[in-house]
Short mmCIF file of C-alpha atoms and ligand atoms in Angstrom, two decimals:
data_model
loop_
_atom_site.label_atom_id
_atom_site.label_comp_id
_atom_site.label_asym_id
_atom_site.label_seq_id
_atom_site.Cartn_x
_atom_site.Cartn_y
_atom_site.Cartn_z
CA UNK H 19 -45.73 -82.00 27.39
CA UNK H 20 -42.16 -80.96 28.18
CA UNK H 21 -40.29 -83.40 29.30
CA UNK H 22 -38.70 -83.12 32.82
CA UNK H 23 -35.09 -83.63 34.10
CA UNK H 24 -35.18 -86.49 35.84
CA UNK H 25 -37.45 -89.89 35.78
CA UNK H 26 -40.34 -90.67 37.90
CA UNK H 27 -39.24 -93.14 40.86
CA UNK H 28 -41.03 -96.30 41.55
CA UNK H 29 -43.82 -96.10 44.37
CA UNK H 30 -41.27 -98.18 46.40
CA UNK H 31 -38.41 -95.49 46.38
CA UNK H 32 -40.47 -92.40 46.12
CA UNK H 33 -42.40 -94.10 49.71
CA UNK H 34 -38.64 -94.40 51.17
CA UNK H 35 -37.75 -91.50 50.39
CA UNK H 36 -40.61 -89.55 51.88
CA UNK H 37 -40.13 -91.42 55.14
CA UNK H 38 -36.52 -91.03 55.08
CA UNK H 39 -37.74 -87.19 54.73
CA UNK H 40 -39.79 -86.74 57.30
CA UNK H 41 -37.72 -88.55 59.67
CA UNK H 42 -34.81 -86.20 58.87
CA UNK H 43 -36.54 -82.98 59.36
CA UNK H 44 -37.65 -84.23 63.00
CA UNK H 45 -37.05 -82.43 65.64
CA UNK H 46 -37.98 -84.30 68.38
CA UNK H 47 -41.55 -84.22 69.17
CA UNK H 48 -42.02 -81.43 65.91
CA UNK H 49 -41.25 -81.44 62.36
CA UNK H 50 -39.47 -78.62 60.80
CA UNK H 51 -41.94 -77.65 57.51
CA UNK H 52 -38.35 -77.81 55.75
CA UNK H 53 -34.43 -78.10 56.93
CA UNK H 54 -33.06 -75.02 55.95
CA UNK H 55 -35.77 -72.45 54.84
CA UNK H 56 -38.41 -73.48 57.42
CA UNK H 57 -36.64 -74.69 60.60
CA UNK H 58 -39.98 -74.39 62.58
CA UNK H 59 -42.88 -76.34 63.37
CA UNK H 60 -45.92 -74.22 61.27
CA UNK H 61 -49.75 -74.84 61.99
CA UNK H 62 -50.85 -76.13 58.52
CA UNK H 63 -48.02 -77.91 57.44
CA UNK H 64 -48.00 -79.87 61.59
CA UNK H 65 -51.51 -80.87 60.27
CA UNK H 66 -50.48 -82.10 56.99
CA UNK H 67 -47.07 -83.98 58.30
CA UNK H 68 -49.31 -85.43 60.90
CA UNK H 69 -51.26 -86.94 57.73
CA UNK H 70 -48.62 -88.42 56.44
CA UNK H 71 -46.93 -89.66 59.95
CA UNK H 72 -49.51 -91.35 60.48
CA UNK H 73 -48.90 -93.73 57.86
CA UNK H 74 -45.64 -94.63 59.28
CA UNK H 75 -46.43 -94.10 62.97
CA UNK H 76 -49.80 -93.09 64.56
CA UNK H 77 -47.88 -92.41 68.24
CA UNK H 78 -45.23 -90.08 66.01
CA UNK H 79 -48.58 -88.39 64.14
CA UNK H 80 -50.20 -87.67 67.57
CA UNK H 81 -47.51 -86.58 69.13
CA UNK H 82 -46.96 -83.67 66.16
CA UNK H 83 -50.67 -82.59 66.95
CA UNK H 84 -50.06 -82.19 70.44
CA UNK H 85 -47.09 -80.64 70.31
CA UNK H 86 -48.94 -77.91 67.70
CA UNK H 87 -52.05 -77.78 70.62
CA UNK H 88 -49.29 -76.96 73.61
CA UNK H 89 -48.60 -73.47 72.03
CA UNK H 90 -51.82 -72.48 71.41
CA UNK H 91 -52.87 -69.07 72.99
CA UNK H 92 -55.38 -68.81 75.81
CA UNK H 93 -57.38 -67.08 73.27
CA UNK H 94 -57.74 -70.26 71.53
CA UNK H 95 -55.45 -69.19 68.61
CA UNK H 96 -53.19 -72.00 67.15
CA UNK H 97 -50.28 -69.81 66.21
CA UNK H 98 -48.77 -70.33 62.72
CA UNK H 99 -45.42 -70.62 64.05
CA UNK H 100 -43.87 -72.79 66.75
CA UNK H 101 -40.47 -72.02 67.31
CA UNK H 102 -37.93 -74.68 67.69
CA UNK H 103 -35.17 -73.18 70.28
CA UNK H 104 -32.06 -75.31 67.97
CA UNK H 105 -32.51 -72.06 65.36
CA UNK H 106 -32.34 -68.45 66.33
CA UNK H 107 -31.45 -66.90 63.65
CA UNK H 108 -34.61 -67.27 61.52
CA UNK H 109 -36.21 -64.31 60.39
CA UNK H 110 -38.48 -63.19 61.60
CA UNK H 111 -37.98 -65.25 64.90
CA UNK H 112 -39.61 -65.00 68.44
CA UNK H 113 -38.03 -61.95 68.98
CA UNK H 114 -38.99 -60.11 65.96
CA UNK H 115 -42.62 -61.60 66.84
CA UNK H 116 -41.95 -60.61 70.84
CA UNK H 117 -45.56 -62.89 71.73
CA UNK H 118 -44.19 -63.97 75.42
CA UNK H 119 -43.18 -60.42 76.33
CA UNK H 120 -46.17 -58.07 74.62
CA UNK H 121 -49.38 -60.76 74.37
CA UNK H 122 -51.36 -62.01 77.88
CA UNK H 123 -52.68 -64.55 75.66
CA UNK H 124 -49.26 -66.18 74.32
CA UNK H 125 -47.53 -69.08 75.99
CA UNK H 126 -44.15 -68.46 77.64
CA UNK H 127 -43.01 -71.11 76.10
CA UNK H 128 -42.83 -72.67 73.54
CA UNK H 129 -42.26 -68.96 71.56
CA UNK H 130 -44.79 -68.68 68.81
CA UNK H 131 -45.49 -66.03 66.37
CA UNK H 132 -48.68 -64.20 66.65
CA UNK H 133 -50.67 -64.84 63.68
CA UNK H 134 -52.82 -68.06 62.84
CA UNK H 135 -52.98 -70.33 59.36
CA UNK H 136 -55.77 -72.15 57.75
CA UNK H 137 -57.75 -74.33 60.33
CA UNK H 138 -57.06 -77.92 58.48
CA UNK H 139 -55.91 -79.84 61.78
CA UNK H 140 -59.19 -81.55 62.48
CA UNK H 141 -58.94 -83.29 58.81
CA UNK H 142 -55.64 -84.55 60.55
CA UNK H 143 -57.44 -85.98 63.30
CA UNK H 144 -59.80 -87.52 61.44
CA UNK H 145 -56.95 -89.36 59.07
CA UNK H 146 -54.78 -90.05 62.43
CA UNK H 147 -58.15 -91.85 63.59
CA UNK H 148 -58.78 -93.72 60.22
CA UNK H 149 -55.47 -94.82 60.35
CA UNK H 150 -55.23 -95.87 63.71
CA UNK H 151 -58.39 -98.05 63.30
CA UNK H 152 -56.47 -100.07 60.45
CA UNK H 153 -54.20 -100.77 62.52
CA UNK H 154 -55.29 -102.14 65.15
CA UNK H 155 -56.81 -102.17 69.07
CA UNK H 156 -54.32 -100.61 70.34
CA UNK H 157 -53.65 -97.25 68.10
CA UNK H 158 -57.02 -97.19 68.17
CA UNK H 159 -57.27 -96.84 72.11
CA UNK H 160 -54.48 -94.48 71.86
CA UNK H 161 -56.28 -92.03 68.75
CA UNK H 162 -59.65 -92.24 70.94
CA UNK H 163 -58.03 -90.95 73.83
CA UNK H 164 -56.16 -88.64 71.98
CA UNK H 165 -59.26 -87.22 70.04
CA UNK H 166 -61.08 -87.19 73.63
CA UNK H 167 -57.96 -84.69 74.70
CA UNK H 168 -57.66 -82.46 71.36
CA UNK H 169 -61.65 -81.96 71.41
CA UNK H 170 -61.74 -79.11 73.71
CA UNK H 171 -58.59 -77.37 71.99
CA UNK H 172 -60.07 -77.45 68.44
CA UNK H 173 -63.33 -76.35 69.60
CA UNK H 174 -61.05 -73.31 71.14
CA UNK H 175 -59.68 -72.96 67.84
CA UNK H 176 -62.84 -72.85 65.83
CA UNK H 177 -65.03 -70.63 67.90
CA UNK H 178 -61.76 -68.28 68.20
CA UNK H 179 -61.73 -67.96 64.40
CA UNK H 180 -65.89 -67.64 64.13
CA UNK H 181 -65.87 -65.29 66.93
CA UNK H 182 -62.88 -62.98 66.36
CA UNK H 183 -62.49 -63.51 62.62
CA UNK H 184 -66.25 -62.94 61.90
CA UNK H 185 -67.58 -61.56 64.39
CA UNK H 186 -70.21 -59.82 61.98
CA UNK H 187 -71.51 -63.16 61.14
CA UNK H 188 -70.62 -62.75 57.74
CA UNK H 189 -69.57 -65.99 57.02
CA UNK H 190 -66.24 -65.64 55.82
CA UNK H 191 -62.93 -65.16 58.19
CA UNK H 192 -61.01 -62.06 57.93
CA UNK H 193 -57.14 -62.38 57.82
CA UNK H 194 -54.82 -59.67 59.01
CA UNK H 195 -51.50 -61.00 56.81
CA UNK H 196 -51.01 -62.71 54.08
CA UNK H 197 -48.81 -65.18 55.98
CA UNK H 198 -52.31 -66.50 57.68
CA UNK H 199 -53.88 -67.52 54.68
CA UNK H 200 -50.74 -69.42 53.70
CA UNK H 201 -50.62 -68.07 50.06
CA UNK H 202 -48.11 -64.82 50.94
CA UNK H 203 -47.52 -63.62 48.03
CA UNK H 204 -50.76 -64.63 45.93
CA UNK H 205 -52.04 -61.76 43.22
CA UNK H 206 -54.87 -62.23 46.23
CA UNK H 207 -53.33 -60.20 48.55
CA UNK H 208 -51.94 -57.61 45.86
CA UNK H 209 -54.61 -55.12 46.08
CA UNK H 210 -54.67 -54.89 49.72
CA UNK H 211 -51.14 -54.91 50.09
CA UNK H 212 -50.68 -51.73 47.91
CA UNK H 213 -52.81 -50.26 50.16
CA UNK H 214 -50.41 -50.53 53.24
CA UNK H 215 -48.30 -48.09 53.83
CA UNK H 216 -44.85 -49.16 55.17
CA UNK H 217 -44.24 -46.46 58.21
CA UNK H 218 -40.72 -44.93 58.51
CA UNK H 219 -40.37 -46.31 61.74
CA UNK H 220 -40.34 -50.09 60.28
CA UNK H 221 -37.54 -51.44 62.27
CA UNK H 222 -34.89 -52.36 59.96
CA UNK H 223 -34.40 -56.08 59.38
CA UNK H 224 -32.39 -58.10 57.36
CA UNK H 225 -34.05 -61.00 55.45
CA UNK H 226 -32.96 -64.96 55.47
CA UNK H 227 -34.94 -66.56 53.46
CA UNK H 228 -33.06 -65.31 50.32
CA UNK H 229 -30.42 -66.57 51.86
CA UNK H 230 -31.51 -70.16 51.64
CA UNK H 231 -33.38 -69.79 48.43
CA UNK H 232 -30.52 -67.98 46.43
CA UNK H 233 -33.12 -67.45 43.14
CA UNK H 234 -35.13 -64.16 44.24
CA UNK H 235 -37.31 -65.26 41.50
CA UNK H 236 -39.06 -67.80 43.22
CA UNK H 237 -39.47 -65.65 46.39
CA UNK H 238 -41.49 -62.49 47.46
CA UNK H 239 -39.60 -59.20 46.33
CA UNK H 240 -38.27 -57.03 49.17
CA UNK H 241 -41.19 -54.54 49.11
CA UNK H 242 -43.69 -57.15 49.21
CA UNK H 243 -41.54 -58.53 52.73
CA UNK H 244 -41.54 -54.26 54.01
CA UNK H 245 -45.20 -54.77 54.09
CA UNK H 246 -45.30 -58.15 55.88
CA UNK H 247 -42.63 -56.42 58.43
CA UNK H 248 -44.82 -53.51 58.46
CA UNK H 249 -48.05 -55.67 59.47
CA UNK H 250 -45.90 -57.59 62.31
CA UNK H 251 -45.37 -54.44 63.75
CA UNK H 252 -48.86 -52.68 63.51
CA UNK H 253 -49.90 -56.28 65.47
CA UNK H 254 -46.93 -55.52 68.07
CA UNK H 255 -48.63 -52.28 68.87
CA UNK H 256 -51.68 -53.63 69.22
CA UNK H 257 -50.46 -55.81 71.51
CA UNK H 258 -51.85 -58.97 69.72
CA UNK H 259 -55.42 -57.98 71.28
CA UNK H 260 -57.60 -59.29 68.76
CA UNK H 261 -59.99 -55.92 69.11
CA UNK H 262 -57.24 -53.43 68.54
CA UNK H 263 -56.14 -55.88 65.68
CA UNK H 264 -59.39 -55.53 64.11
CA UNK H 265 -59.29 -51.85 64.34
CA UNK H 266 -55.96 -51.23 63.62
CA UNK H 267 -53.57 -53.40 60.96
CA UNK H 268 -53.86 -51.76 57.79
CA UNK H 269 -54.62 -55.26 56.27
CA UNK H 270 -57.88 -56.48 56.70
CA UNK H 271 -59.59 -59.19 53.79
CA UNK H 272 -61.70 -61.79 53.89
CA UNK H 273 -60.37 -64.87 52.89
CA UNK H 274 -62.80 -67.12 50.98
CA UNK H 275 -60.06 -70.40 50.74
CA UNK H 276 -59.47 -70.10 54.70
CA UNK H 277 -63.86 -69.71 55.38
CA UNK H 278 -64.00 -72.79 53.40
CA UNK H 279 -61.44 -74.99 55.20
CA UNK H 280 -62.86 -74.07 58.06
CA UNK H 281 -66.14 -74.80 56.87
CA UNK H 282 -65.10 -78.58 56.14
CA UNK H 283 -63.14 -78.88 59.09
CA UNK H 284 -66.01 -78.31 61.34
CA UNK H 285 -68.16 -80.81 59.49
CA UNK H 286 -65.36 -82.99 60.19
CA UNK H 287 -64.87 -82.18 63.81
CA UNK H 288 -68.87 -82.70 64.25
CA UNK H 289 -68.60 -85.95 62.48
CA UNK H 290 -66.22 -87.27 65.00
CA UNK H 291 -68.00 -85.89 67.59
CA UNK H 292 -70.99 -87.67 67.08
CA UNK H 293 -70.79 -91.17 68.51
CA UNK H 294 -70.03 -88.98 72.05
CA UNK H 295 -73.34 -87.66 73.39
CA UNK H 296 -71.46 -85.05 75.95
CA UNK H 297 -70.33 -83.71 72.75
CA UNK H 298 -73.97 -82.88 70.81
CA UNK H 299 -74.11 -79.31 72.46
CA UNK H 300 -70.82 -78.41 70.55
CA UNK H 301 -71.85 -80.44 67.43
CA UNK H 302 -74.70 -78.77 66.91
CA UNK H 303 -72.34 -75.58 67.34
CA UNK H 304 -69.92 -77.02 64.51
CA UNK H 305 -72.70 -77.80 62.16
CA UNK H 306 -74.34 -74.48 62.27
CA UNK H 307 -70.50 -72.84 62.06
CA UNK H 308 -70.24 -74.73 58.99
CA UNK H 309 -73.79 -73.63 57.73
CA UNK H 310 -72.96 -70.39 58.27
CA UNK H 311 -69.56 -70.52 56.48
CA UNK H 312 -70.91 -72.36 53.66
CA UNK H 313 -73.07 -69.81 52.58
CA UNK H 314 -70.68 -67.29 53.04
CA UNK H 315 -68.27 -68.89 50.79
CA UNK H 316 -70.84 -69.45 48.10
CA UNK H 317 -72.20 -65.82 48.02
CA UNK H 318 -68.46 -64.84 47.65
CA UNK H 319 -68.98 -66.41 43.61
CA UNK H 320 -68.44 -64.13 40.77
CA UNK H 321 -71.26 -64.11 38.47
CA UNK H 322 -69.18 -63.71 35.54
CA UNK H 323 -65.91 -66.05 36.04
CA UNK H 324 -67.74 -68.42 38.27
CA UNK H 325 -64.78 -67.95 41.23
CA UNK H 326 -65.16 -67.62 44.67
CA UNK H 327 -63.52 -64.02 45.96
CA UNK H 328 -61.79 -62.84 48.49
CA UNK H 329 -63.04 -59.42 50.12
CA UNK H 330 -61.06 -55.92 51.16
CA UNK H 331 -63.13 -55.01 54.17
CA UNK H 332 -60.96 -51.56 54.59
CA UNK H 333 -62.38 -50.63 51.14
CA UNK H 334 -65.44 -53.13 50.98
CA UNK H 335 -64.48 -53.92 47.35
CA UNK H 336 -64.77 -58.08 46.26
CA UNK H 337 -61.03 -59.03 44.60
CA UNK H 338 -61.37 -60.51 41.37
CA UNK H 339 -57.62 -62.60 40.84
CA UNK H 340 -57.34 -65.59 39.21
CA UNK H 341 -56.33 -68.25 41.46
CA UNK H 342 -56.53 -71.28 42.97
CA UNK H 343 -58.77 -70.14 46.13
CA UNK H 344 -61.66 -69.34 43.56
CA UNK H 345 -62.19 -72.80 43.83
CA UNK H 346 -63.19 -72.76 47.56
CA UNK H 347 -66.43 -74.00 47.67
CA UNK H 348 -65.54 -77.10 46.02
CA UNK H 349 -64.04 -78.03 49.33
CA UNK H 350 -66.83 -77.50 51.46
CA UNK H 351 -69.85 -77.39 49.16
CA UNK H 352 -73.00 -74.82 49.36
CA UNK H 353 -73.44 -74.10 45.76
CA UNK H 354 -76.21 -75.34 43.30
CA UNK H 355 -75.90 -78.05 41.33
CA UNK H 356 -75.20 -75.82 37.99
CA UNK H 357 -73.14 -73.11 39.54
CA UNK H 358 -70.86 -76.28 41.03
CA UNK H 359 -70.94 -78.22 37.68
CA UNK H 360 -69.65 -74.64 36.18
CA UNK H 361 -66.45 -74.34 38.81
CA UNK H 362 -65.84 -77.95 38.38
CA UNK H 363 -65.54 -77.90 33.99
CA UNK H 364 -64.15 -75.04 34.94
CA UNK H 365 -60.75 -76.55 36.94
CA UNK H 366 -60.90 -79.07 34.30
CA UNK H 367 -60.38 -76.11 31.59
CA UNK H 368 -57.11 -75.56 30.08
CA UNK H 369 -57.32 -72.33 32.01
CA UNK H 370 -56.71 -74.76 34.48
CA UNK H 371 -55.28 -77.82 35.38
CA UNK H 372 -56.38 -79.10 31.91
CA UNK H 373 -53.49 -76.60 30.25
CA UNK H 374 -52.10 -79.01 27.71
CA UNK H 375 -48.55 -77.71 28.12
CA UNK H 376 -48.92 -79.06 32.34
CA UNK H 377 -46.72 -81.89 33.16
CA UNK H 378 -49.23 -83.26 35.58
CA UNK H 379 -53.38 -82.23 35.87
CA UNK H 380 -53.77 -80.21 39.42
CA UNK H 381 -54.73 -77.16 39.85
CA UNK H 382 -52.08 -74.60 39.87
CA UNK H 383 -51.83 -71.97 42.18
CA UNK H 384 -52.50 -69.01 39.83
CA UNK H 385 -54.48 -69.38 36.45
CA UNK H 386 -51.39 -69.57 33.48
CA UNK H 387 -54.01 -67.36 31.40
CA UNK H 388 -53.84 -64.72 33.85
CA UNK H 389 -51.52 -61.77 33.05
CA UNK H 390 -50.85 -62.36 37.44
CA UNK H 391 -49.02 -65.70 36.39
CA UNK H 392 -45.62 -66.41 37.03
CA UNK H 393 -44.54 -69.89 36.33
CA UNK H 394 -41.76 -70.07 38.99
CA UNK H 395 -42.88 -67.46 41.93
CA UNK H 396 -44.26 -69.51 45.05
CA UNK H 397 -47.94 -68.87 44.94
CA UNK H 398 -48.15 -66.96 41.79
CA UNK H 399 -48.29 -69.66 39.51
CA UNK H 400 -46.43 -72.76 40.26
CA UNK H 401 -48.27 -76.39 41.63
CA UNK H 402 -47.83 -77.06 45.16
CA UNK H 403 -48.72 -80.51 46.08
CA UNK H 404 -49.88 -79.90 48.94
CA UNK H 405 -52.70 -77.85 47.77
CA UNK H 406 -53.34 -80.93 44.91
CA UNK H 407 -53.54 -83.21 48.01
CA UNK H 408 -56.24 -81.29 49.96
CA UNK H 409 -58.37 -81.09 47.24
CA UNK H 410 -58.12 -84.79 46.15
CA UNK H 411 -59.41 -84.84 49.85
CA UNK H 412 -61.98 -82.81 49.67
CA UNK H 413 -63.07 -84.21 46.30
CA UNK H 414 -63.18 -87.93 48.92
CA UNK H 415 -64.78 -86.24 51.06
CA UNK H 416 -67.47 -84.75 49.49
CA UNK H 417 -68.36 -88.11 47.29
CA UNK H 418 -66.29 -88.04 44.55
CA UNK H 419 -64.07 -91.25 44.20
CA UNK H 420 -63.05 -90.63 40.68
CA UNK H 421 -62.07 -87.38 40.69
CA UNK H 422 -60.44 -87.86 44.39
CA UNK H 423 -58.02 -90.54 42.52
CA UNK H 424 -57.35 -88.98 39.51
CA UNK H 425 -55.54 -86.04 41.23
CA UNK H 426 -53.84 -88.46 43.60
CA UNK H 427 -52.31 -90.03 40.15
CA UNK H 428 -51.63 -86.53 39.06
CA UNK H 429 -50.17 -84.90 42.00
CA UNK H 430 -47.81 -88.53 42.01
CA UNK H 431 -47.02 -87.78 38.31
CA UNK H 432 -45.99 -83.93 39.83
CA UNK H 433 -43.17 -85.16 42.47
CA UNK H 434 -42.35 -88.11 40.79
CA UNK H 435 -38.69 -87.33 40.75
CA UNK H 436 -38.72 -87.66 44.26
CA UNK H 437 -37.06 -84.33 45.24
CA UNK H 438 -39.86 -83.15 47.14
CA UNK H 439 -40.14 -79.90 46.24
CA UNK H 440 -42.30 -77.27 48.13
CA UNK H 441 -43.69 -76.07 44.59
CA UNK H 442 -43.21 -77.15 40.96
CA UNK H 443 -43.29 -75.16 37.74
CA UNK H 444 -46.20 -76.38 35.91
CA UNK H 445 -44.47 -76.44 32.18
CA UNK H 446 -40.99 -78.07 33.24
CA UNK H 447 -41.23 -80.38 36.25
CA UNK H 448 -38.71 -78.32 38.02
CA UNK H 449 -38.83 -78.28 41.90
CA UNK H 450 -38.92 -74.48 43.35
CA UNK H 451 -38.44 -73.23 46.43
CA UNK H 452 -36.83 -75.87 49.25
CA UNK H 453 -36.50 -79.26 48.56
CA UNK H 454 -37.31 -81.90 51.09
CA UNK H 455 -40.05 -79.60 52.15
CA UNK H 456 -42.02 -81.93 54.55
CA UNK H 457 -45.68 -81.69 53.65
CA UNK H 458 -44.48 -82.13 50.41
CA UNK H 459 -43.28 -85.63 51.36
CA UNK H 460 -46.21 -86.29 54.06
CA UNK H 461 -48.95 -86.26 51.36
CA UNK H 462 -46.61 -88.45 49.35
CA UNK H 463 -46.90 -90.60 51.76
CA UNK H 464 -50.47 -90.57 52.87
CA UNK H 465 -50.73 -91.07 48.62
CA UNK H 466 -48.49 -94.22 48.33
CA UNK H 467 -49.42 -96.02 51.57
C1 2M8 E 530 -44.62 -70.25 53.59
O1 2M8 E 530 -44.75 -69.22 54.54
C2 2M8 E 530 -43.64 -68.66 55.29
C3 2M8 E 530 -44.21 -67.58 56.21
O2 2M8 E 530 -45.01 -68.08 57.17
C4 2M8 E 530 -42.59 -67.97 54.52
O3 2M8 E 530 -42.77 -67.64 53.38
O4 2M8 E 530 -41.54 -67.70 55.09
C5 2M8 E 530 -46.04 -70.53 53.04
O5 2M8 E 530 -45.99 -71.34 51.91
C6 2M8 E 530 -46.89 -71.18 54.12
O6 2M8 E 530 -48.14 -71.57 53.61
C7 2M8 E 530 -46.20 -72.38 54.74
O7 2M8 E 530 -46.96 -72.83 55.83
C8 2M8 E 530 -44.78 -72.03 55.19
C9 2M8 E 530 -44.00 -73.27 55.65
O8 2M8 E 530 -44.07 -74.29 54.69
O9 2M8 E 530 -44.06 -71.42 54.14
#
């Protein structure tokens, strides 16, 4: 293996560090996702930075979930932005976005964007709980009460996303952006994405994040950011109604990697709502959601590769890419023994995170073999801890010890330097994108302690 810059930090400093971190990037009662790129609260990474807050603070770890749960739409959407008012000139900001002033549904305030991410908050609640019960009667009063007030708001989330997403009961959510499955830029989303068609009355906008990232080579390109301008503004004419949405943004897939979080997250919501017996009604509603899911995420599988796939419903056509979300149903089960044992050898593979060349054994966010990789571009190739965390998770989760622990090692081995990045490059060790990128440093955390 190449050898990489700089040293690996003891557990010690490397724990420090990723408190000093997360503490820096607070904003009060939210955490920016990074200080200069992301200088926003954003859904997914609020639910893994509560993770790791609560490690150091289960008060500071509730209060990041509730602070997420206060924008969330009357729809039940959990928007994928929050906007912090200390930073206007992100782009694309509120105003770009225009929620408060087009959507019935949006908050007045706080300003959100209108778009949702991956559904992984009620795995945060769960870990807030856990950890909270370690520590003693008192967080533990606190996380109860605090579970007994997020209930109804994540069951709003989750029927939002089963009823609006799928509302063909086909198992698997639809997405209307790239942004809401989290991966924007994955070889995922190129086939749809060719298929939008800019308009010529895209406002014209001026971009920032290249601006804080200086190396366009580890960003999206500038036609790749027309079309996510373009699909912002299709959703502004719609009015954020999630019917006209549905019938009208030119982007319309089926995310398998989103179906299955959700999947696991509503196992997990049902398993903490089973000691309450108001709650069985809506238990027995997550556990059939989850059924339901399941088996929509397993007959996503390519016969031939084994990998989950994500689905164009404008064309109908199943999208055969290479990356990390073929792995899906490893997070929330539903396949046969031998078609799981296959995925599994599979991510072991040196197509994989078994590449001999890797610096550290997770998965990667695009196969190296695939002609799609790119060992420095965001989610077309590099490691994102993040993503190594929530499988070592699921891998917990779903009753595997060994392999939960072994990519806990491996995603420590992968920010070892301690610079936190927000994604590595596989070969070298380098950190890409921002540094000090705060889930980056939560799961560190929620790793160490
Ligand atoms: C990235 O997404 C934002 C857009 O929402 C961006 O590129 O500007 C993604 O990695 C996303 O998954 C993540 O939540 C966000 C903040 O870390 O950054």
């Amino acid at each position: 293996a190449a050898a990489r810059a700089q040293g690996r930090l003891s557990d010690g400093a490397l724990t420090a560090r990723a408190a000093y971190i997360l503490r820096n990037n607070d904003l009060g009662t939210m955490t920016a996702a990074a200080p200069r790129l992301y200088p926003h609260m954003w859904s997914w990474d609020a639910a893994f930075i509560a993770i790791g807050l609560a490690q150091v603070s289960v008060d500071r770890a509730i209060t990041e979930i509730e602070a997420l749960l206060a924008a969330q739409w009357r729809t039940g959407m959990i928007p994928h932005i929050v906007f912090s008012p200390d930073d206007p000139d992100y782009f694309p900001g509120a105003d770009r976005w225009g929620c408060a002033a087009l959507a019935e549904a949006a908050p007045r305030t706080p300003a959100t964007s209108g778009i949702c991410q991956p559904p992984v908050h009620a795995i945060a609640v769960q870990r807030i709980l856990e950890a909270a019960r370690r520590e003693g009667p008192r967080e533990r009063r606190e996380a109860e009460a605090f579970l007994d007030r997020a209930w109804g708001p994540l069951m709003r989330w989750h029927r939002w996303l089963v009823q609006q997403r799928d509302p063909d009961q086909v198992g698997r959510i639809t997405v209307h952006h790239g942004w809401e499955s989290g991966m924007d830029n994955s070889p995922r989303w190129d086939g749809p994405y060719a298929r939008v068609e800019v308009g010529p009355d895209l406002p014209p906008y001026r971009r920032r994040d290249t601006q804080v990232v200086q190396d366009m080579s580890q960003r999206p390109s500038d036609r790749e950011y027309d079309r996510y301008l373009w699909l912002v503004e299709q959703m502004r004419r719609a009015r954020y109604d999630d019917a006209e949405i549905r019938r009208t943004v030119s982007f319309a897939v089926e995310d398998v990697f989103l179906s299955a979080i959700l999947a696991v997250a509503c196992d997990v919501l049902a398993d903490l709502g089973e000691d309450a017996p108001q709650r069985a009604g809506d238990v027995e509603e997550l556990r059939r959601w989850a059924g339901q899911l399941r088996a929509g995420v397993a007959a996503s599988v390519d016969a031939d590769s084994g990998l989950a796939r994500d689905r164009d419903i404008r064309t109908g056509e199943w999208l055969n890419t290479e990356t990390i979300a073929g792995f899906a149903p490893l997070l929330c089960g539903g396949l046969d023994r031998p078609a799981e044992r296959r995925l599994l050898n599979l991510l072991d593979s040196e197509r994989w995170s078994g590449h001999p060349s890797f610096i550290a054994a997770v998965p990667p966010s695009t196969s190296p073999q695939s002609a799609d990789f790119r060992p420095r571009e965001y989610w077309r190739g590099p490691q994102w801890p993040v993503m190594a965390w929530l499988f070592g998770w699921a891998f917990g989760y779903r009753g595997w010890p060994e392999r939960s622990a072994l990519m806990r090692e491996e995603g420590l081995r992968l920010i070892g330097d301690g610079s936190f990045g927000e994604y590595y490059n596989a070969f070298t060790g380098e950190p890409l994108g921002s540094l000090q990128q705060s889930w980056t440093a939560a799961v560190a955390l929620d790793w160490l302690c």
